[in-house]
mmCIF file of C-alpha atoms and ligand atoms in Angstrom:
data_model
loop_
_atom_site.group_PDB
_atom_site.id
_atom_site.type_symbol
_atom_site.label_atom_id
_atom_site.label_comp_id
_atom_site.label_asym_id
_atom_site.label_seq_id
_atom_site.Cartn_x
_atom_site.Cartn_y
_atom_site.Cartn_z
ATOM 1 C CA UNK A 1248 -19.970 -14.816 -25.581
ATOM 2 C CA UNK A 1249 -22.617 -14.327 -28.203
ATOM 3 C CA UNK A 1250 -22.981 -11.765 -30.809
ATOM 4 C CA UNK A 1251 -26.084 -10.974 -29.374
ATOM 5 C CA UNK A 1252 -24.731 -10.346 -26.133
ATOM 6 C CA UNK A 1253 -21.533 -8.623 -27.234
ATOM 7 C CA UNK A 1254 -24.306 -6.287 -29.293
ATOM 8 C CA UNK A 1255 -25.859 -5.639 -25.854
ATOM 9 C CA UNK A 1256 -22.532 -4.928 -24.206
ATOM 10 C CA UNK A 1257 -21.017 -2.764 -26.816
ATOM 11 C CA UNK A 1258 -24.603 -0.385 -26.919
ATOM 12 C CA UNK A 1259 -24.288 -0.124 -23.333
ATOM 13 C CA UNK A 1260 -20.756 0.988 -22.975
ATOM 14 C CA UNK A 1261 -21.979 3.150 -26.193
ATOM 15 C CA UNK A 1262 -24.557 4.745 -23.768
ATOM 16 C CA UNK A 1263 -21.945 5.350 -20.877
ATOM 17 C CA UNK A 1264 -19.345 7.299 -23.352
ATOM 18 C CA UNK A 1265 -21.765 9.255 -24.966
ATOM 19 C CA UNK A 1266 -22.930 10.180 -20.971
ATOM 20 C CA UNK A 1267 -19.561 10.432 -19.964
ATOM 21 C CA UNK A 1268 -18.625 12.362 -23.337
ATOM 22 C CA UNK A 1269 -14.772 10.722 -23.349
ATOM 23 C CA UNK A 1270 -14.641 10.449 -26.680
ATOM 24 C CA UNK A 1271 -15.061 6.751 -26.974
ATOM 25 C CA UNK A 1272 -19.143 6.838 -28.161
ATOM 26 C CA UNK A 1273 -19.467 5.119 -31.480
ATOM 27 C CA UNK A 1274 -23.020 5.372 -31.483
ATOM 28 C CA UNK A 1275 -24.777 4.522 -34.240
ATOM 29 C CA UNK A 1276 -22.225 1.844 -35.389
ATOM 30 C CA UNK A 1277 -23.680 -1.423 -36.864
ATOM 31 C CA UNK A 1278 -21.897 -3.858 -34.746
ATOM 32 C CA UNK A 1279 -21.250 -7.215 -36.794
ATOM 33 C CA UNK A 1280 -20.094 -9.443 -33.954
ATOM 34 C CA UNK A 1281 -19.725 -12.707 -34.288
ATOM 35 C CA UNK A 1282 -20.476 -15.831 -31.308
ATOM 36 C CA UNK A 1283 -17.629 -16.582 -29.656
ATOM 37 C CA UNK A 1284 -16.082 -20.377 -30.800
ATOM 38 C CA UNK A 1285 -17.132 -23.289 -28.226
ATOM 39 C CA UNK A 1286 -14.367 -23.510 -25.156
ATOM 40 C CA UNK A 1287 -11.553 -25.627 -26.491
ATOM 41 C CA UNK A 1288 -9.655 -27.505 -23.175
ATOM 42 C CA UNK A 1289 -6.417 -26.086 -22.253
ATOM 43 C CA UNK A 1290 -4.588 -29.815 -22.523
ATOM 44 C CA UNK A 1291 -6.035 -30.016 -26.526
ATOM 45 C CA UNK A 1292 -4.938 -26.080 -27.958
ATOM 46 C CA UNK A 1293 -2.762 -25.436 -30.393
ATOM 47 C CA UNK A 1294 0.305 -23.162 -29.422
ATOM 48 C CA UNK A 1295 -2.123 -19.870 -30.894
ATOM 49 C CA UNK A 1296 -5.248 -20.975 -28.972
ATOM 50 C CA UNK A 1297 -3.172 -20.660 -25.795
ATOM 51 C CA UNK A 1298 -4.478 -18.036 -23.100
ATOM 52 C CA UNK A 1299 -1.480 -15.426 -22.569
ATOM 53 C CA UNK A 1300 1.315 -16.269 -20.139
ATOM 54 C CA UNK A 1301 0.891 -20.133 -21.446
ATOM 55 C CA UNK A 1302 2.305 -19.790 -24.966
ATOM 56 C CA UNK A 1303 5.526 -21.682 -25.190
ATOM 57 C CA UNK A 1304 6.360 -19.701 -28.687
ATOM 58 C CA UNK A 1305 5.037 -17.153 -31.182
ATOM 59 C CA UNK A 1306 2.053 -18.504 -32.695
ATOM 60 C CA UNK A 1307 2.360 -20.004 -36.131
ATOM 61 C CA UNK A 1308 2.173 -17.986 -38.961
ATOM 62 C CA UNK A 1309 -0.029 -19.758 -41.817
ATOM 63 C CA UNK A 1310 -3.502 -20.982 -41.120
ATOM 64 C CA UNK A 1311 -2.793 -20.759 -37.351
ATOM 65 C CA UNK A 1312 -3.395 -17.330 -36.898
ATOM 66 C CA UNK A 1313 -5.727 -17.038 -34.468
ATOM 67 C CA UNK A 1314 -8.637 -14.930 -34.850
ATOM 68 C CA UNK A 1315 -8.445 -11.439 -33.920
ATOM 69 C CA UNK A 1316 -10.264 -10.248 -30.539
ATOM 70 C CA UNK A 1317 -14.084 -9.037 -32.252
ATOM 71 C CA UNK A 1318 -15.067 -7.242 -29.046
ATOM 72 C CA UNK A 1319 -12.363 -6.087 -26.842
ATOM 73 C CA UNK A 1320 -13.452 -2.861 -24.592
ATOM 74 C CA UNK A 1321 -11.245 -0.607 -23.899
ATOM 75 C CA UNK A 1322 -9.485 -1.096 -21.046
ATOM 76 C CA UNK A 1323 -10.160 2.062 -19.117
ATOM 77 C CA UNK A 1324 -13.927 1.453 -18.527
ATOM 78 C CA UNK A 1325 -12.845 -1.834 -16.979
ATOM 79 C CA UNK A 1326 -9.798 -0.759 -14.358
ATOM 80 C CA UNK A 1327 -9.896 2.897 -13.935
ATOM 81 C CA UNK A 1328 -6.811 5.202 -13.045
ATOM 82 C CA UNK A 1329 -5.252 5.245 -9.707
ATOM 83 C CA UNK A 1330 -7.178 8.796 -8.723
ATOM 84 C CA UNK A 1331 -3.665 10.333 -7.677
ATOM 85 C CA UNK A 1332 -2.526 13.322 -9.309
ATOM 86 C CA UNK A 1333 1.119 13.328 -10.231
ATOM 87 C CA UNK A 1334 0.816 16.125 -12.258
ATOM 88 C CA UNK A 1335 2.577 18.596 -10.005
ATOM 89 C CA UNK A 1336 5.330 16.275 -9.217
ATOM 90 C CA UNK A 1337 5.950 15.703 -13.363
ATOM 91 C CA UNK A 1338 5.424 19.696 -13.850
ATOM 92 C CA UNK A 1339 8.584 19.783 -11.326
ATOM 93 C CA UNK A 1340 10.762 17.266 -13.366
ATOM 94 C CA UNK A 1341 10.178 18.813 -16.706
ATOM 95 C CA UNK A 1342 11.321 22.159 -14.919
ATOM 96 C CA UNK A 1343 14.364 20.755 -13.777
ATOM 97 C CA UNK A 1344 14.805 19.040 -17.414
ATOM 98 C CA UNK A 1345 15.139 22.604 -18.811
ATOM 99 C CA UNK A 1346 16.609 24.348 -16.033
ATOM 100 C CA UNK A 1347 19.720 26.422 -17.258
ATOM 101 C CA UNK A 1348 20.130 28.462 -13.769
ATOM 102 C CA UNK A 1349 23.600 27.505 -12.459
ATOM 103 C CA UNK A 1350 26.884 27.223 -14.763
ATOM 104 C CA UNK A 1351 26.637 22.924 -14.544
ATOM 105 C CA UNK A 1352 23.892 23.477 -16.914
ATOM 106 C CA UNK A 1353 26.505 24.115 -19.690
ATOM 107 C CA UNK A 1354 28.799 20.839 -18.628
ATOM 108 C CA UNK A 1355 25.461 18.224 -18.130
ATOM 109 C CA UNK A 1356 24.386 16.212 -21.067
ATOM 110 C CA UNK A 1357 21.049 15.969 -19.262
ATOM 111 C CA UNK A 1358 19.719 16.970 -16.073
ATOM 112 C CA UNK A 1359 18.343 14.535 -13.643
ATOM 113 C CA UNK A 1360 15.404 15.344 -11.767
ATOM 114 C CA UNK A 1361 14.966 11.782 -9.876
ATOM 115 C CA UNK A 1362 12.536 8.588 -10.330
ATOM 116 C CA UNK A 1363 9.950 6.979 -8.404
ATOM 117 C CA UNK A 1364 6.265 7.264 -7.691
ATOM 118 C CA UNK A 1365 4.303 10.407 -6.160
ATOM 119 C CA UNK A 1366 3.457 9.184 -3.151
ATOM 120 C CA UNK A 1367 6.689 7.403 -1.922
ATOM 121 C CA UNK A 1368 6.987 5.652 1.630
ATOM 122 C CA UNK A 1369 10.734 6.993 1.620
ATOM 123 C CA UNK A 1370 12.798 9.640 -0.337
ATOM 124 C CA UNK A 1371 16.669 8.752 -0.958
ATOM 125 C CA UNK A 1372 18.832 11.614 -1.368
ATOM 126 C CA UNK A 1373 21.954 11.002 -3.004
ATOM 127 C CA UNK A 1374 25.164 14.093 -3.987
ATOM 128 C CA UNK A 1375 24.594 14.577 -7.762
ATOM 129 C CA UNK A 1376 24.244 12.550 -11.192
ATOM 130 C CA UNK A 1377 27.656 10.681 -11.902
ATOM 131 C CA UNK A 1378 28.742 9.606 -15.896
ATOM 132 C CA UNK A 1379 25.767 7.264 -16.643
ATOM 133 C CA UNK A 1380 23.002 9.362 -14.959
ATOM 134 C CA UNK A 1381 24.060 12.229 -16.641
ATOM 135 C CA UNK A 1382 23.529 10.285 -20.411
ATOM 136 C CA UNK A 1383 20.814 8.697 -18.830
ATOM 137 C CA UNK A 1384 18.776 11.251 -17.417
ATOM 138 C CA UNK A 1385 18.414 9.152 -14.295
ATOM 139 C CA UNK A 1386 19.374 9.027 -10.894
ATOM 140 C CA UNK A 1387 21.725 6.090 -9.210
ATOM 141 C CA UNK A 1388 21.940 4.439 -12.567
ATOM 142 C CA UNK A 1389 25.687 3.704 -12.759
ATOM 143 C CA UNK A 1390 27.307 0.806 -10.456
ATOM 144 C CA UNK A 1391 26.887 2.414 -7.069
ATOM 145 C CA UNK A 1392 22.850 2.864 -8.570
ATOM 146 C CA UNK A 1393 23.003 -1.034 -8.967
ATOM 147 C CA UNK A 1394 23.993 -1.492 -5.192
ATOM 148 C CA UNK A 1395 21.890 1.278 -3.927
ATOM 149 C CA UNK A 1396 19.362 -0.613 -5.603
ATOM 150 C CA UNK A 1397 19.962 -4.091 -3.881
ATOM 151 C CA UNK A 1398 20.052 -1.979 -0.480
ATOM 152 C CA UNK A 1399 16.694 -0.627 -1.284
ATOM 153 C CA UNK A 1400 15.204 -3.751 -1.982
ATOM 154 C CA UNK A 1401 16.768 -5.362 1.285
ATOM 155 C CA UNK A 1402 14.560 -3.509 3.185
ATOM 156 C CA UNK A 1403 11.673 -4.104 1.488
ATOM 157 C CA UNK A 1404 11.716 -1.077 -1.026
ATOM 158 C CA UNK A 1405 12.079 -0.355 -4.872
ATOM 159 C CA UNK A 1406 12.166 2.731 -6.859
ATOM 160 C CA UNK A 1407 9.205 1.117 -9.233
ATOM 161 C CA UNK A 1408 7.155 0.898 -6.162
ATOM 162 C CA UNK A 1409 7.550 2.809 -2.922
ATOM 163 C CA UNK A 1410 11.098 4.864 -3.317
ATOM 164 C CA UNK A 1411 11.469 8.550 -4.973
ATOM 165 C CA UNK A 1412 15.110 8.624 -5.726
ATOM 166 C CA UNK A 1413 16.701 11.770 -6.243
ATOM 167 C CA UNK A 1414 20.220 14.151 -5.526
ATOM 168 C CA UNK A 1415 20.770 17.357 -3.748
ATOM 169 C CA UNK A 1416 22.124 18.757 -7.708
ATOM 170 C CA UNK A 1417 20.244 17.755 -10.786
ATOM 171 C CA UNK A 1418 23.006 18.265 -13.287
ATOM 172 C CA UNK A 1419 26.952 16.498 -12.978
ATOM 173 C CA UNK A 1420 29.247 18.193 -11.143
ATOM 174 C CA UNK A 1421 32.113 18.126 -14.060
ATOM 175 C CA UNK A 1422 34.847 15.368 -13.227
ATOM 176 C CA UNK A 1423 32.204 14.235 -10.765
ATOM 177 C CA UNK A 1424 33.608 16.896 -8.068
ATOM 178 C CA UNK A 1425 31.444 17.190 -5.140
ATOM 179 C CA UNK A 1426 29.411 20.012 -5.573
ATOM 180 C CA UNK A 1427 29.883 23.597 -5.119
ATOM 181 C CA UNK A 1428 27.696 25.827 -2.304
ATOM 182 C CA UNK A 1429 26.569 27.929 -4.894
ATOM 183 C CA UNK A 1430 25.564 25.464 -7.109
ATOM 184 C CA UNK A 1431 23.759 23.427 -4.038
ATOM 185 C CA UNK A 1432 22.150 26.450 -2.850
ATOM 186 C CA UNK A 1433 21.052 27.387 -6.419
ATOM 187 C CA UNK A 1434 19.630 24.180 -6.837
ATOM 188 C CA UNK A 1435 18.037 23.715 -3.369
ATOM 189 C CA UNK A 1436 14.487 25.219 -4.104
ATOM 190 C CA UNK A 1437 14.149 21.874 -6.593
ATOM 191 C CA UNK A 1438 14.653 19.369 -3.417
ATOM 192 C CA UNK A 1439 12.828 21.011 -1.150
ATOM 193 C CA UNK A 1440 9.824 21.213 -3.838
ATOM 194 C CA UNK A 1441 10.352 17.716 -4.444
ATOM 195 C CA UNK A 1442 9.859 17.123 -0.597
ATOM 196 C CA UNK A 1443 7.004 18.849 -0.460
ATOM 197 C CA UNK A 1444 5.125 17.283 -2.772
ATOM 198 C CA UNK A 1445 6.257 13.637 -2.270
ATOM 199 C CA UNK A 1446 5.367 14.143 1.424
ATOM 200 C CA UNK A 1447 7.559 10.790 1.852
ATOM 201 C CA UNK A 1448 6.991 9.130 5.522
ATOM 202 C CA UNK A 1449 11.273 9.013 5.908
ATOM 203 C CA UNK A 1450 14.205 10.389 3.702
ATOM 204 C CA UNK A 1451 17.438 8.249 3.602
ATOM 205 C CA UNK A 1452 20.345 10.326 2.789
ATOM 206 C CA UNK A 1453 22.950 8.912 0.963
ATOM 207 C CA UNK A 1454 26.397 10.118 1.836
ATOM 208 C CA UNK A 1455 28.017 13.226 3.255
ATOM 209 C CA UNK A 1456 27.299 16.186 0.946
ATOM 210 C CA UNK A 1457 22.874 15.055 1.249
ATOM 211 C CA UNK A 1458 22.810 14.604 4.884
ATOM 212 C CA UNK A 1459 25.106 17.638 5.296
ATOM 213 C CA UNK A 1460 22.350 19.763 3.396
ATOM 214 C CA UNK A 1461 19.181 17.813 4.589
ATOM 215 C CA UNK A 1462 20.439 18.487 8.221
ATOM 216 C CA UNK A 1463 21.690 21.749 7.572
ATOM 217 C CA UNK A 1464 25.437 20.436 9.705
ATOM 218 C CA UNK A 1465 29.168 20.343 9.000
ATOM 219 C CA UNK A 1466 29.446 17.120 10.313
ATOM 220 C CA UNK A 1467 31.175 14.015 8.827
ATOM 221 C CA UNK A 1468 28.801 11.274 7.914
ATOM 222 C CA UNK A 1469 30.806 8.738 9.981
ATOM 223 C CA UNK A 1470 28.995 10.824 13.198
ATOM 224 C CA UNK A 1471 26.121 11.913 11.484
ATOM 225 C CA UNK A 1472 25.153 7.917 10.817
ATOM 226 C CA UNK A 1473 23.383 5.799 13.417
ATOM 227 C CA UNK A 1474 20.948 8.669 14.692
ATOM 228 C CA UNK A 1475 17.623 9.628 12.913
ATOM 229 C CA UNK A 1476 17.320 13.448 12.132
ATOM 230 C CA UNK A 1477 14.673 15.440 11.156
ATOM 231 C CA UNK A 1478 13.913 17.913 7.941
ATOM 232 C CA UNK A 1479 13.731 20.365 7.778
ATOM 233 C CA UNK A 1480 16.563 21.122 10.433
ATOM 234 C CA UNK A 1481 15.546 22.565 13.543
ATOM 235 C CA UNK A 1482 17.976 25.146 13.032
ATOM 236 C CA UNK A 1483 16.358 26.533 10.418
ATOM 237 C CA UNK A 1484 12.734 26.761 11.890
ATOM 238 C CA UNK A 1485 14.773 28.997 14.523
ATOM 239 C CA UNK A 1486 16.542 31.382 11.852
ATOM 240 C CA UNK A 1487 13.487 31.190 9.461
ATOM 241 C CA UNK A 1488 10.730 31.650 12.529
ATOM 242 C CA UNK A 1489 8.552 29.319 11.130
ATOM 243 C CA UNK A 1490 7.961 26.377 12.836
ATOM 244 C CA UNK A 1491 5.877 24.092 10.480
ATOM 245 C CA UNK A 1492 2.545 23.961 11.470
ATOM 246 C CA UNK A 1493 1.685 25.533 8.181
ATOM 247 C CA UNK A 1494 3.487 23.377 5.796
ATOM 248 C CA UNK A 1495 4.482 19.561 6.112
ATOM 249 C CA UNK A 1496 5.443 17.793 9.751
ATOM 250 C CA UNK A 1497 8.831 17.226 10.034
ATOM 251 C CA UNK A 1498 10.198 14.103 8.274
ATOM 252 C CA UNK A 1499 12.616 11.730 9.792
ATOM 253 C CA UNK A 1500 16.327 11.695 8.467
ATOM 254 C CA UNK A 1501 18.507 8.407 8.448
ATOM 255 C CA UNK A 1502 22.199 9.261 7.142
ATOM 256 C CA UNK A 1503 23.586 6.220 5.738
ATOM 257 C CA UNK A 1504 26.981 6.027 3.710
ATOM 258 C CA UNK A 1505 26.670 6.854 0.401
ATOM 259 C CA UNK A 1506 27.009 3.259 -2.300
ATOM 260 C CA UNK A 1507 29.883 4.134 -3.471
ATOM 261 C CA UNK A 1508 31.813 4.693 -0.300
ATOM 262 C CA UNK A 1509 30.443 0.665 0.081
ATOM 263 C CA UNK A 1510 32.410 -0.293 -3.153
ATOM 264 C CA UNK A 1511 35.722 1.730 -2.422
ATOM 265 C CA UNK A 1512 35.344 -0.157 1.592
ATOM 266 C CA UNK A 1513 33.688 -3.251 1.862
ATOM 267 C CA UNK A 1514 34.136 -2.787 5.747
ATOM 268 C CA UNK A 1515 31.164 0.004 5.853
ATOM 269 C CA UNK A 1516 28.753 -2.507 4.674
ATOM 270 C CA UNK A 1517 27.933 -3.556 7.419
ATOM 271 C CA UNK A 1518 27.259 -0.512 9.237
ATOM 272 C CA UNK A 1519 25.347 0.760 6.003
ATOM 273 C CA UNK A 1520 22.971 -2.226 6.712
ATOM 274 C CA UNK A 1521 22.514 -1.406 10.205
ATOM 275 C CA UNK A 1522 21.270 1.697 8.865
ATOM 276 C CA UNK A 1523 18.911 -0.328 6.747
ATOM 277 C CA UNK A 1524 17.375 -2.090 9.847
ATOM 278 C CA UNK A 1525 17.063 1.159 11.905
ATOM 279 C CA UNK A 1526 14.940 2.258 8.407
ATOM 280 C CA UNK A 1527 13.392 -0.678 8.191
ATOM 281 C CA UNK A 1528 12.084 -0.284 12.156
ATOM 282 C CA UNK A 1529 11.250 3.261 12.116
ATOM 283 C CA UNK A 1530 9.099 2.813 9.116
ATOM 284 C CA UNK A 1531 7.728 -0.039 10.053
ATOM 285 C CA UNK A 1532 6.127 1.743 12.472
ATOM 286 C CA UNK A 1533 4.945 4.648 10.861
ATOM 287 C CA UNK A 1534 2.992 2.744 8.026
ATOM 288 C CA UNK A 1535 1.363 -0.383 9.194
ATOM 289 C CA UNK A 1536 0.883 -2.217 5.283
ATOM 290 C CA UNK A 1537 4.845 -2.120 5.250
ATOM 291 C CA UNK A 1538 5.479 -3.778 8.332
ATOM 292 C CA UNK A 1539 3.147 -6.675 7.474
ATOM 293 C CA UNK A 1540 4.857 -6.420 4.113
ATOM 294 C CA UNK A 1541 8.401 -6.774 5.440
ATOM 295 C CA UNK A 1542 7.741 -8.901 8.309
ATOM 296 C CA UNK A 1543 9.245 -12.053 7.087
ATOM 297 C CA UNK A 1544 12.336 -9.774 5.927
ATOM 298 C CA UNK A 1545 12.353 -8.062 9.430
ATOM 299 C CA UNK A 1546 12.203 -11.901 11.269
ATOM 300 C CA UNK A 1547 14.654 -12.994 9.517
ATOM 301 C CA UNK A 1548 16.991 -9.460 10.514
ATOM 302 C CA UNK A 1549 15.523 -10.309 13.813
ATOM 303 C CA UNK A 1550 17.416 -14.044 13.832
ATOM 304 C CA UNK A 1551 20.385 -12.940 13.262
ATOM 305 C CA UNK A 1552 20.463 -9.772 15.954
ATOM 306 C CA UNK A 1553 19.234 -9.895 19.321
ATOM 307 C CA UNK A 1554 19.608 -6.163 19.637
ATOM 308 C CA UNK A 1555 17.347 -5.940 16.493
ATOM 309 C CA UNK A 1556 15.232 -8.904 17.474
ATOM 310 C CA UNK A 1557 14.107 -6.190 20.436
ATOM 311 C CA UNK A 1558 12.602 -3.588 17.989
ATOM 312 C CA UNK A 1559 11.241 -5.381 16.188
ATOM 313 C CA UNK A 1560 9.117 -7.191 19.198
ATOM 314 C CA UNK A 1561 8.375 -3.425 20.451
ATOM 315 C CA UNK A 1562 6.920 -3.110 16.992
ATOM 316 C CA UNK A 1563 3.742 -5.172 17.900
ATOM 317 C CA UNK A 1564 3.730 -3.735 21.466
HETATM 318 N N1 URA B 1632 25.754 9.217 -7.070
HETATM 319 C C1 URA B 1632 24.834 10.077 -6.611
HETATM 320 O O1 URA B 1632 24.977 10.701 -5.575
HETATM 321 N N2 URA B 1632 23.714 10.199 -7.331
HETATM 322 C C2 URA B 1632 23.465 9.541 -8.436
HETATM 323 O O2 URA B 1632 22.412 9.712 -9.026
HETATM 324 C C3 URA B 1632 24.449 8.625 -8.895
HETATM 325 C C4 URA B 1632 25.598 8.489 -8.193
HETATM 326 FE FE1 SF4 B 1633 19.447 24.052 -12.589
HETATM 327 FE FE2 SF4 B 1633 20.173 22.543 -10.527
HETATM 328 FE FE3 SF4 B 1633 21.019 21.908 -12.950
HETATM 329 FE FE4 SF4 B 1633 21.999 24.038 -11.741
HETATM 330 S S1 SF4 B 1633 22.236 21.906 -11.068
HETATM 331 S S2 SF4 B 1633 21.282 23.935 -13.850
HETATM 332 S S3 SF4 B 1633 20.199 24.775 -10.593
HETATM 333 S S4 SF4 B 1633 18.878 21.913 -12.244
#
């Protein structure tokens, strides 16, 4: 570019902050820019003349430094912010983070609201922060984190992306006992916040003590498993008398064994996957970008079970 047209550029994007009053204006500014240098070809750069991602190494110190940017404009005009709000959502977390309202507040080293983007495709609820998530202030951190990970991303999601993790307690249960009813019911109004606002499209829970208290059941997980149920509970639209057509639809609930369980017995993998397909179909069908996302995941399911193979051909039907 020239200086002349850099000039041109910068006044203009001087004329849209000063309109826009964000703070950026610089108006009045002499601008001394200077004309870019002549295109040098790729094959005959030096290391520091290298466009970004090509650099084999640091560029050299002496002489080589390369020159830096004159005109670079700020990013925002150029790609502006995703227009969702996470606000709420990060309001909710910091509450949690301070949260002193059941005695596991005095054990925790933090609290651990959960992780993941606003507007998730699925929730995972798992019991309550173990050793690491308690230092680390995050959920499913620890080793049964690293498989509940590698689940996740088996059927096509990741926490960075598409998956709100959370637990049914924020703080460690000391000793990593399973939680008490008054601390789960003390703790309760957090989750179902968090459902609220994440609005997620399924919620996977992870183990007995969250699909006991997402479906509202004294049931084992080894029954629960293998059938989708719904939150919130129907039982509780009948003792509450609300049925939801003021608040969110009802979600759909898969129970799955919780990662841990998986390391103590390798022989629930397998049903813990078949979990992961019966996910995999039922969202698949409620958000059309994630079945053509996952369709070359879901094929290759497909191969390898008839019964599965099936579903996922009523899929397109
Ligand atoms: N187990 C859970 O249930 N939740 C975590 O965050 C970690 C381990
Ligand atoms: Fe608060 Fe829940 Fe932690 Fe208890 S477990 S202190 S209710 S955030």
């Amino acid at each position: 570019m020239t200086a002349e047209e850099k000039t041109t550029l910068a006044c203009f994007f001087d004329t849209v902050s000063a309109y826009l009053g964000s703070g950026y204006a610089n108006s009045g500014a002499d601008y001394a820019f200077k004309d870019d240098p002549e295109a040098v070809p790729e094959s005959q750069m030096t290391e520091g003349q290298m466009p970004a991602g090509h650099q084999t190494a640091a560029p050299k110190a002496a002489g080589a430094e390369p020159e830096a940017d004159a005109f670079s404009i700020p990013l925002a005009y150029l790609v502006p912010e995703a227009a969702e709000d996470d606000s709420p959502l990060k309001e909710l977390e910091a509450e949690i983070r301070s949260c002193t309202a059941c005695p596991l507040a005095k054990t925790r080293t933090k609290a651990v609201p959960g992780e993941g983007p606003a507007s998730p495709l699925v929730m995972v609820i798992g019991e309550g922060p173990g050793g690491d998530e308690d230092i680390a202030g995050r959920p499913f951190v620890g080793r049964a984190g690293q498989l509940l990970d590698k689940m996740l991303a088996s059927a096509g999601l990741y926490r960075e992306k598409n998956c709100y993790i959370a637990n049914v307690v924020k703080c460690r249960p000391p000793g990593n006992r399973d939680p008490m009813p008054e601390e789960i019911a003390c703790c309760a109004p957090y989750l179902e916040r968090q459902i609220a606002l994440l609005k997620p499209l399924l919620i996977l829970c992870a183990g007995r003590v969250a699909a006991r208290h997402i479906l509202r059941t004294e049931e084992g997980i080894g029954r629960l498993r293998g059938k989708i149920g719904e939150y919130p509970a129907a039982v509780e639209i009948v003792e509450t008398g609300t049925l939801q057509s003021d608040s969110i639809p009802p979600i759909p609930v898969i129970p799955t064994f919780h990662p841990s369980a998986l390391l103590r017995d390798e022989s629930l993998k397998h049903p813990a996957f078949e979990d992961l397909k019966q996910l995999m179909a039922a969202l698949a069908k409620l958000d059309k970008s994630y079945a053509a996302e996952v369709k070359p995941l879901l094929a290759k399911y497909a191969a390898k079970d008839p019964a599965f193979a099936e579903k996922v051909r009523a899929l397109s039907r």
